[in-house]
Amino acid sequence: MSARLSGSVLTCAMLARGDKQVLCAVSNESDDQAMAMIDSAEFDSLRHIVSFNNGKFFCKEGIAWQCAIPVKKTELVYSDIKL
């Protein structure tokens, strides 16, 4: 997989390689709008995307989305915050 893939294109590639679900920030506007939701801590815009059909991403709840950018959930540790 190319290191240059990002945003919704990356989500499509992950699903195509066989990922069963991809945690994503979603939007019906644009990838930039989905990222803005994360930047403003609107975590209710996170969905597990399970398929891409007819130009739409579908979350496990069955809702269709125009854009879905993968996000990585990791544990924050002491060394990350440099206290």
XYZ file of C-alpha atoms in Angstrom:
83
model
C 0.000 0.000 0.000
C 1.364 3.422 -0.917
C 2.476 5.756 1.867
C 0.863 8.590 -0.103
C -2.700 7.393 0.380
C -4.695 9.435 2.850
C -8.231 10.375 3.786
C -11.159 8.563 2.218
C -8.886 7.016 -0.436
C -6.920 5.302 2.340
C -10.137 3.954 3.874
C -11.116 2.475 0.488
C -7.695 0.825 0.200
C -7.928 -0.626 3.709
C -11.352 -2.117 2.997
C -10.125 -3.458 -0.365
C -7.224 -5.268 1.303
C -9.717 -7.047 3.577
C -9.992 -4.961 6.741
C -13.345 -5.842 8.341
C -13.901 -2.419 9.905
C -11.981 0.840 9.976
C -12.430 3.446 12.715
C -13.046 6.711 10.864
C -14.055 10.313 11.277
C -17.001 10.745 8.914
C -18.671 13.596 7.080
C -21.090 14.160 4.236
C -19.147 17.288 3.214
C -15.427 16.543 2.758
C -12.352 14.889 4.226
C -11.372 18.295 5.608
C -14.718 18.572 7.406
C -14.265 15.097 8.917
C -10.811 16.101 10.163
C -12.194 19.354 11.580
C -14.652 17.313 13.660
C -11.726 15.478 15.251
C -9.737 18.695 15.735
C -12.698 20.208 17.592
C -13.075 17.065 19.756
C -16.433 16.040 18.272
C -15.794 12.359 18.783
C -19.413 11.447 18.084
C -18.393 11.712 14.415
C -16.332 8.509 14.777
C -17.804 5.430 13.155
C -16.628 1.922 12.324
C -16.759 1.763 8.518
C -17.461 -1.725 7.214
C -17.967 -1.261 3.472
C -17.722 1.038 0.460
C -20.452 0.657 -2.163
C -21.777 2.920 -4.935
C -19.486 5.758 -3.884
C -20.570 5.720 -0.222
C -19.019 4.439 2.984
C -21.267 2.444 5.299
C -20.802 2.194 9.040
C -21.805 -0.867 11.039
C -25.057 0.927 11.964
C -25.939 0.986 8.241
C -25.635 4.763 7.738
C -24.105 5.979 4.456
C -21.354 8.630 4.458
C -19.641 10.573 1.661
C -16.254 10.786 3.400
C -14.488 8.592 5.938
C -10.933 9.235 7.083
C -9.197 6.595 9.184
C -8.133 7.528 12.682
C -5.769 5.686 14.974
C -6.686 5.189 18.594
C -3.671 4.819 20.857
C -3.079 5.018 24.553
C -1.489 8.251 25.713
C 1.535 7.602 27.918
C 3.628 9.793 30.202
C 6.443 10.252 27.667
C 3.933 11.586 25.103
C 2.976 14.572 27.233
C 6.447 15.454 28.563
C 5.458 16.493 32.089
